[in-house]
PDB file of C-alpha atoms in Angstrom:
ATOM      1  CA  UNK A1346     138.225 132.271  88.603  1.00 39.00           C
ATOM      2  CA  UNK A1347     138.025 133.313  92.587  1.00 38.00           C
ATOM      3  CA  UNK A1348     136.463 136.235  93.866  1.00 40.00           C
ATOM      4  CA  UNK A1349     136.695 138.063  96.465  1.00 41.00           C
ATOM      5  CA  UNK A1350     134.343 140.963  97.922  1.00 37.00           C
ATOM      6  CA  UNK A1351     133.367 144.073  95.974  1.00 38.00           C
ATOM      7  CA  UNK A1352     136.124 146.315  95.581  1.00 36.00           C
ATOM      8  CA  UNK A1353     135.676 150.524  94.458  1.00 37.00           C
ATOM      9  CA  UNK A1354     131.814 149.836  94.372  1.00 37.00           C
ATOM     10  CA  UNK A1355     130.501 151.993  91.818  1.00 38.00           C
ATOM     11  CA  UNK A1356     128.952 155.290  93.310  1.00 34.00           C
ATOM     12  CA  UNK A1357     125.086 155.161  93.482  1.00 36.00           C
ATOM     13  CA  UNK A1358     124.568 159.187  92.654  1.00 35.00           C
ATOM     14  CA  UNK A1359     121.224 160.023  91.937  1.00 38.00           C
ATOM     15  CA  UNK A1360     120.616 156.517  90.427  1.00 33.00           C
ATOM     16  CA  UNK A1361     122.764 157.300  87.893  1.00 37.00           C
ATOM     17  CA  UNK A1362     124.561 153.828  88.300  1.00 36.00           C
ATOM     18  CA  UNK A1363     123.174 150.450  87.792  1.00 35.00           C
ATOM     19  CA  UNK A1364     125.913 146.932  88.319  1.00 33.00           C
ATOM     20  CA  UNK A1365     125.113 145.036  84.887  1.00 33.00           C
ATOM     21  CA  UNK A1366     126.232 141.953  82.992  1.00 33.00           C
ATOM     22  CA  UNK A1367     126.947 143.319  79.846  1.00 32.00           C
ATOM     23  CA  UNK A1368     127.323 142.123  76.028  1.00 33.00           C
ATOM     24  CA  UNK A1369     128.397 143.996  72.805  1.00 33.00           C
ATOM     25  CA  UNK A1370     128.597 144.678  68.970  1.00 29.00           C
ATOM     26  CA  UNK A1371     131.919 144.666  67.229  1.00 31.00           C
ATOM     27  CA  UNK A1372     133.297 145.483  63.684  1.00 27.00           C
ATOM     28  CA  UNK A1373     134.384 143.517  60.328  1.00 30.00           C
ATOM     29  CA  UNK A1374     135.583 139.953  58.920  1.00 34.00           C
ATOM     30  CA  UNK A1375     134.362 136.450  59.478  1.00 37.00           C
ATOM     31  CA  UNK A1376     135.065 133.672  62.114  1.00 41.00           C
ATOM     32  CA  UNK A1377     133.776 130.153  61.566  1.00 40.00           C
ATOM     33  CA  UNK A1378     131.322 128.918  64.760  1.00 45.00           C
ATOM     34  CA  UNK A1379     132.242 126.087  65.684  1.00 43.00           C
ATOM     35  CA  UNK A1380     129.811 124.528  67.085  1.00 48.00           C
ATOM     36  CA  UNK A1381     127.574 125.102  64.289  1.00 51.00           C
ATOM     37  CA  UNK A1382     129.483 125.407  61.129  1.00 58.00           C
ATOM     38  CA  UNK A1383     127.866 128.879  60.141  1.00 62.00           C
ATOM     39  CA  UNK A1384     130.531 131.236  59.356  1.00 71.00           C
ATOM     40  CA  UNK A1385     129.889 133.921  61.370  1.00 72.00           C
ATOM     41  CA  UNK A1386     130.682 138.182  60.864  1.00 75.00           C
ATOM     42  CA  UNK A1387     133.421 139.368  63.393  1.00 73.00           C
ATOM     43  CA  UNK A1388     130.796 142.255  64.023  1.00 72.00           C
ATOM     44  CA  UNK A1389     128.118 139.628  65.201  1.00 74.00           C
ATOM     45  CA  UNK A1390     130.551 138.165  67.621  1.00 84.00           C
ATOM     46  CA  UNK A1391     129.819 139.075  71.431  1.00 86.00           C
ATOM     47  CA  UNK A1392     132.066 141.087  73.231  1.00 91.00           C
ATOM     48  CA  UNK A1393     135.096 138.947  74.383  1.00 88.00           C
ATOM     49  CA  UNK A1394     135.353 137.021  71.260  1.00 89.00           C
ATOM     50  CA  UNK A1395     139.058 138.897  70.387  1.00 92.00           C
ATOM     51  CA  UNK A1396     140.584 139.986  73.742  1.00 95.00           C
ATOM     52  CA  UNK A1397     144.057 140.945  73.871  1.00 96.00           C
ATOM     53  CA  UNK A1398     146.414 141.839  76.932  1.00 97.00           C
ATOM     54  CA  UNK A1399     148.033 145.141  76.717  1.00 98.00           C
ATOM     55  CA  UNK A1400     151.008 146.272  78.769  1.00 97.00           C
ATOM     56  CA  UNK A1401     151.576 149.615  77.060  1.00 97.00           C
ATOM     57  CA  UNK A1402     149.311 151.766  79.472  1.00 98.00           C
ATOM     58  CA  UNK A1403     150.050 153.356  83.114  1.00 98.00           C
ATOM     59  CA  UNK A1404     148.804 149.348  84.076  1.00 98.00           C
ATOM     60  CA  UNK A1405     147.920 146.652  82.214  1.00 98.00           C
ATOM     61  CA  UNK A1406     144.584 145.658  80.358  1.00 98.00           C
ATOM     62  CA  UNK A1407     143.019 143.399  78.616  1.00 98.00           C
ATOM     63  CA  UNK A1408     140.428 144.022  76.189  1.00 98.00           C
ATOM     64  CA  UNK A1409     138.060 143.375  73.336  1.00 96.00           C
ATOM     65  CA  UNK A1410     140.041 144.858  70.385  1.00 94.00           C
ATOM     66  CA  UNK A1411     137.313 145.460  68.335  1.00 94.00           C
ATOM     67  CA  UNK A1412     135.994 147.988  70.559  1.00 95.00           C
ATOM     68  CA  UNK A1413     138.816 149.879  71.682  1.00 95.00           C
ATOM     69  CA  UNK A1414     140.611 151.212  68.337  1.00 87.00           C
ATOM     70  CA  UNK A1415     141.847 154.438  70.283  1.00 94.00           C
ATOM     71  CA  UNK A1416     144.449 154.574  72.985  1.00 96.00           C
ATOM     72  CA  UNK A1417     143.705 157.492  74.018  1.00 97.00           C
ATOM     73  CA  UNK A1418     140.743 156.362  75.814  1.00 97.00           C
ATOM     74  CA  UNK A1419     142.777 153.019  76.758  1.00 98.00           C
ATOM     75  CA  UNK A1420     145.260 155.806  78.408  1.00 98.00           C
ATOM     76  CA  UNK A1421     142.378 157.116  80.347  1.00 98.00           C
ATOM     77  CA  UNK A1422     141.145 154.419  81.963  1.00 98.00           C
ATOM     78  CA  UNK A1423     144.835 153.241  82.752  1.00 98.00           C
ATOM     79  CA  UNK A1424     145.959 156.700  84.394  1.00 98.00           C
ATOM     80  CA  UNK A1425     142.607 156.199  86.422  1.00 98.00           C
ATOM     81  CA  UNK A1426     143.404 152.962  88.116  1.00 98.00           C
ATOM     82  CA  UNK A1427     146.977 153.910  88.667  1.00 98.00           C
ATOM     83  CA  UNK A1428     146.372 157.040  90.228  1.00 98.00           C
ATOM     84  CA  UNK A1429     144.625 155.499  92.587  1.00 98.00           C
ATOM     85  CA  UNK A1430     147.525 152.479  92.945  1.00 98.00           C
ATOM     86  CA  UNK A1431     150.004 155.377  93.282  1.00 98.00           C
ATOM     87  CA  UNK A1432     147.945 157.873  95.382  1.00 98.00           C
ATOM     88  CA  UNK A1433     148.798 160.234  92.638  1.00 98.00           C
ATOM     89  CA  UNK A1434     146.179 162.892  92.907  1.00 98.00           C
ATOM     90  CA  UNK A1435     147.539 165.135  90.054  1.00 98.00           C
ATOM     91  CA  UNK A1436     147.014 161.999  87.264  1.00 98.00           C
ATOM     92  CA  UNK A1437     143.361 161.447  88.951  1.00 98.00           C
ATOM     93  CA  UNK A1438     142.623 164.983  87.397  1.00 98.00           C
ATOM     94  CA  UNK A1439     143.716 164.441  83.993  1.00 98.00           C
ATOM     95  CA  UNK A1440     141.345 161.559  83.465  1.00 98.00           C
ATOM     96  CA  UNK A1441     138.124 163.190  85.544  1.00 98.00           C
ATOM     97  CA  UNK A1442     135.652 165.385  85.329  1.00 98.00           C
ATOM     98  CA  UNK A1443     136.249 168.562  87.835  1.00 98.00           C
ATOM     99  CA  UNK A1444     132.489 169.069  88.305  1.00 98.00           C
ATOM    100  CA  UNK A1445     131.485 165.352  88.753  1.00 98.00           C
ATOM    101  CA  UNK A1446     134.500 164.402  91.338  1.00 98.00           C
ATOM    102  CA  UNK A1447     133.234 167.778  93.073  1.00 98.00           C
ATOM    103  CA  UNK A1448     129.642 166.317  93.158  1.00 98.00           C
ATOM    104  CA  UNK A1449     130.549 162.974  94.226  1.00 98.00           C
ATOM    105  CA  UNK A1450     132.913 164.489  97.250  1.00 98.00           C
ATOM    106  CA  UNK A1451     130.550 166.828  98.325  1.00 97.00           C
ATOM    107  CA  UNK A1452     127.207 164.741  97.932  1.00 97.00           C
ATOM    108  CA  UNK A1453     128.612 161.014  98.863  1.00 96.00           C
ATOM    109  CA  UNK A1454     131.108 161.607 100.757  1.00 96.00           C
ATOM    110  CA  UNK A1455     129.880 164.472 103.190  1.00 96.00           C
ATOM    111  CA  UNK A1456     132.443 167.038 101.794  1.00 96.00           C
ATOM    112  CA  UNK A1457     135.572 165.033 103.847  1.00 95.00           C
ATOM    113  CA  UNK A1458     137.204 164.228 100.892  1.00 97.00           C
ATOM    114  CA  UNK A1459     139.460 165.729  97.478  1.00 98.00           C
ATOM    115  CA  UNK A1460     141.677 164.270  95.242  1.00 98.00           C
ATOM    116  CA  UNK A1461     144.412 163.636  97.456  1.00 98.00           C
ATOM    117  CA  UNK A1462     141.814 161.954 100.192  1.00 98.00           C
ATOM    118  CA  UNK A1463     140.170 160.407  97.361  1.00 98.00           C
ATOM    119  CA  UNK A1464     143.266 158.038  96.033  1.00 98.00           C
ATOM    120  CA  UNK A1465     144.335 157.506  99.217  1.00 98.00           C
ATOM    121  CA  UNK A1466     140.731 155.941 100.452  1.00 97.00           C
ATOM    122  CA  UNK A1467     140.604 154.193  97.276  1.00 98.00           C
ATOM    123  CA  UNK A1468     143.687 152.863  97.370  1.00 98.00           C
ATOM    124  CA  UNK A1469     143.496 151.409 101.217  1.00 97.00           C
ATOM    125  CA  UNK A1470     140.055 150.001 100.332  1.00 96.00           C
ATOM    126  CA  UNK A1471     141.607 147.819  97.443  1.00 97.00           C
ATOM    127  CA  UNK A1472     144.347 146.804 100.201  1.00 96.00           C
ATOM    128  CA  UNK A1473     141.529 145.095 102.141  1.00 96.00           C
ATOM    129  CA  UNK A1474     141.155 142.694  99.321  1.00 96.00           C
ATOM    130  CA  UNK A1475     145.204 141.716  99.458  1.00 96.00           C
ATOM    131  CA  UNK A1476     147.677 141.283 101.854  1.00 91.00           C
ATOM    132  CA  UNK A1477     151.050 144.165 102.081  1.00 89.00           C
ATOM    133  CA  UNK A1478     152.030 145.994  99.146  1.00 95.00           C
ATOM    134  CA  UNK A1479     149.860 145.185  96.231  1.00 97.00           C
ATOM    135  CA  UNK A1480     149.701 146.304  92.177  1.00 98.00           C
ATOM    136  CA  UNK A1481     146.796 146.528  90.332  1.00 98.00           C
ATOM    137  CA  UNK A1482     148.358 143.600  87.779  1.00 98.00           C
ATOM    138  CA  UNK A1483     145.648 143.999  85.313  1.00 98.00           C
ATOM    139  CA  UNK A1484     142.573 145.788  84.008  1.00 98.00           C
ATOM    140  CA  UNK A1485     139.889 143.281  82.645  1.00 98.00           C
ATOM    141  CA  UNK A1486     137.595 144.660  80.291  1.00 98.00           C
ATOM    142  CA  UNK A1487     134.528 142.022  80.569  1.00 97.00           C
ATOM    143  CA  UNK A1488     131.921 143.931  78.849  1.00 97.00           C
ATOM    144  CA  UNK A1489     131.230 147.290  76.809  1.00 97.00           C
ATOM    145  CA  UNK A1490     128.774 149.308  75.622  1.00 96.00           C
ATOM    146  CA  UNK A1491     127.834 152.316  73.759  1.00 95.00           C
ATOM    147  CA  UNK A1492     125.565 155.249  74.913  1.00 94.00           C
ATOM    148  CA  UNK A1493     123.145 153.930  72.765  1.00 93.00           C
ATOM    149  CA  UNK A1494     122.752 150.454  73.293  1.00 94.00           C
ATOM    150  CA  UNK A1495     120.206 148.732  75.561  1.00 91.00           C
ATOM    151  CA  UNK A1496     121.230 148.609  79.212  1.00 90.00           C
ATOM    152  CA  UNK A1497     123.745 150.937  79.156  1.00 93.00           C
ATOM    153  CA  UNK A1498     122.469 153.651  81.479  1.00 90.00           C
ATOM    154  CA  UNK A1499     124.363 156.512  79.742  1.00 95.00           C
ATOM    155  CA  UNK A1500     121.586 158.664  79.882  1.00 95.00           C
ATOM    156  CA  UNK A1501     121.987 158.968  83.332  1.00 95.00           C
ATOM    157  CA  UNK A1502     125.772 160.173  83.016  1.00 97.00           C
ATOM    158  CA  UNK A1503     124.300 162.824  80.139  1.00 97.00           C
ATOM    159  CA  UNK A1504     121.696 164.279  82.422  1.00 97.00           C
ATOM    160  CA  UNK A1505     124.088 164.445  85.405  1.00 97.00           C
ATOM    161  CA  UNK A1506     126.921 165.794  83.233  1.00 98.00           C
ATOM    162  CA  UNK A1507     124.144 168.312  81.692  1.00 98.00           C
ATOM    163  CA  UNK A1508     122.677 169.446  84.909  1.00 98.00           C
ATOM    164  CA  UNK A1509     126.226 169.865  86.532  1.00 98.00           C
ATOM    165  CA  UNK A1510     127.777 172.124  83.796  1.00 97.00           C
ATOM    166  CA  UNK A1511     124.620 174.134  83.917  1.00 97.00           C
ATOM    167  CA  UNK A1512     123.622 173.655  79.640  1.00 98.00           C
ATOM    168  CA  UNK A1513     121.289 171.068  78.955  1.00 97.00           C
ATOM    169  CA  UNK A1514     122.869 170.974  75.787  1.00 98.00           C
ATOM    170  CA  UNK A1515     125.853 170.422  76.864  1.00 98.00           C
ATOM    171  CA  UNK A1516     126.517 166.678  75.896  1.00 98.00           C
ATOM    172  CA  UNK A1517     124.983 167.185  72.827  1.00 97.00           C
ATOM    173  CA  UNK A1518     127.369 169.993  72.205  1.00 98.00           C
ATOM    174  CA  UNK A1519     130.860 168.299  73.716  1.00 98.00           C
ATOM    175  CA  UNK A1520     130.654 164.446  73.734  1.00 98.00           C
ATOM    176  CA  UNK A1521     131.164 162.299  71.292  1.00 97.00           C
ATOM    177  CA  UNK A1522     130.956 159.028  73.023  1.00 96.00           C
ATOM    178  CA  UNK A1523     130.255 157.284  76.098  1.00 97.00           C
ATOM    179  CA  UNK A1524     131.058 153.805  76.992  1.00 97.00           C
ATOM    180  CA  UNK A1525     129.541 151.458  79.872  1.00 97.00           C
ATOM    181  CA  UNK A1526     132.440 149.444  81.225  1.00 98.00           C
ATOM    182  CA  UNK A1527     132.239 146.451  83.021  1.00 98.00           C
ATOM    183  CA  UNK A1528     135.878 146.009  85.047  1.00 98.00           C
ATOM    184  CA  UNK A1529     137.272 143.446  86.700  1.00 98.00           C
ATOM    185  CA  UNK A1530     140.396 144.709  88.842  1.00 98.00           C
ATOM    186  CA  UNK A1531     143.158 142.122  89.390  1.00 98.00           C
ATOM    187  CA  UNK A1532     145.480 142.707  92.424  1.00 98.00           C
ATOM    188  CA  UNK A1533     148.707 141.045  92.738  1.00 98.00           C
ATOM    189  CA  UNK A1534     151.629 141.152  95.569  1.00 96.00           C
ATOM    190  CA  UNK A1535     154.590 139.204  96.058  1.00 93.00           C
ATOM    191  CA  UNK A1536     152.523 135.982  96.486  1.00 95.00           C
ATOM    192  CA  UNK A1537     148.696 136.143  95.075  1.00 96.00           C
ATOM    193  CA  UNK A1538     146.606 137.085  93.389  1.00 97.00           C
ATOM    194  CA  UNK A1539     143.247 138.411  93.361  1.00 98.00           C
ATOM    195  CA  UNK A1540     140.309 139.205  91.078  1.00 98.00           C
ATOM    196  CA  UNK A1541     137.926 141.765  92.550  1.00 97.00           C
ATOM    197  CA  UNK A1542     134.140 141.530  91.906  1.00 97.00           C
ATOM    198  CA  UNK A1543     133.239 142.943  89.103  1.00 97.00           C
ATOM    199  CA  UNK A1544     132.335 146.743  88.903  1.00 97.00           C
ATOM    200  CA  UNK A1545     130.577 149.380  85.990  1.00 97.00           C
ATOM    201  CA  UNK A1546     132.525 153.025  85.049  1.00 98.00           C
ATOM    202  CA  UNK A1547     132.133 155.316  81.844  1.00 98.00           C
ATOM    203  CA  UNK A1548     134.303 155.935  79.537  1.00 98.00           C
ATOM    204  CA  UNK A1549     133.229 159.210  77.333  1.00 97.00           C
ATOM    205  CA  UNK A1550     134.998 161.305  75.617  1.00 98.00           C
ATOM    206  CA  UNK A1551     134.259 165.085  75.887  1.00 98.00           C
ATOM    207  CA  UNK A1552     135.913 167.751  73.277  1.00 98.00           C
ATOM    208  CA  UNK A1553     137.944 165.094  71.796  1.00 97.00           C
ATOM    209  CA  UNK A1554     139.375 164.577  75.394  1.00 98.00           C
ATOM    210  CA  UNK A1555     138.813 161.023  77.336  1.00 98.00           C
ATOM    211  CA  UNK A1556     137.531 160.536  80.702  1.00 98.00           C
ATOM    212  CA  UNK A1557     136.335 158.074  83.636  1.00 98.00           C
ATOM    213  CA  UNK A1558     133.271 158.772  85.956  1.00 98.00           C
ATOM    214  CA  UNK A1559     133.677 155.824  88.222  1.00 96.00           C
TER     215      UNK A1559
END
């Protein structure tokens, strides 16, 4: 698979963010190894064992199945990545969190930016990886985990989120999941294409309402 350079490098706020290979746990049935002859639970399976291509979202993903049973969250990540394709500031607000995109604006990027600034930078920094007009072709999901599982740094997120709504409780209170995603963006034009080094955003759901903090 070629790579090129890192595009939409995750945003190193107050360590919050670490750039991880990551495995994962999954959910019911059997599939026989192979190599071994064991018959093995689907739920023991690592993460990538069922992946599926889905066109049904503002751009196409691929995913493990097992791990994604709820589109809504599917639709956030989606309306994330093409806001940014489209520039479309108004869809980057339905799928972010007001006071995190504040922080990061005003704390990494020296108060220059908003949401309209924001897509647009994004969106010219993935058109250094590709020549002309590009699409982002496809969403690779290579790796997911929950807040609770080793490595996955949520408690970062939950102390940011906690500290910027001003309620310490307030994850405990509002959020009933948070995922560690590990993306690979694919960009295509008229004549390539090109898989972007791979890059690490949550996915958490907060009053029954998904979101990205990228």
């Amino acid at each position: 698979m070629m790579q090129k350079k890192r595009t939409l490098q995750g945003i190193a706020v107050c360590a919050m963010v670490l750039l991880l290979a990551f495995g994962g746990m999954g959910c019911s049935g059997n599939e026989s190894d192979t190599e071994s002859g064991v018959n093995v639970a689907m739920e023991d399976l690592a993460y990538g064992s069922t992946m599926r291509d889905d066109d049904s979202h503002a751009v196409p993903l691929e995913y493990d199945k097992r791990f994604f049973e709820n589109a809504d969250e599917l639709d956030a990540l989606a309306n994330y990545y093409a806001a940014i394709q489209n520039q479309d500031a108004e869809l980057l607000q339905t799928c972010t969190v007001r006071e995190y995109m504040d922080y990061l604006y005003e704390n990494v990027y020296g108060g220059l930016l908003d949401d309209r600034a924001f897509v647009a930078q994004q969106h010219e920094k993935l058109g250094e990886e590709i020549d002309g007009t590009y699409t982002i072709s496809q969403v690779q999901i290579t790796g997911c985990l929950d807040q609770d599982d080793a490595g996955s740094e949520a408690s970062r997120l939950i102390e940011m989120l906690n500290t910027l709504k001003g309620d310490e409780n307030y994850c405990t209170d509002h959020m009933q999941s948070c995922k560690t995603l590990t993306l690979t963006l694919v960009l295509s034009n008229d004549t390539d294409t090109v898989f972007c080094d791979e890059i690490t955003v949550y996915l958490l759901c907060l009053d029954d309402a998904y979101y990205v903090c990228a």
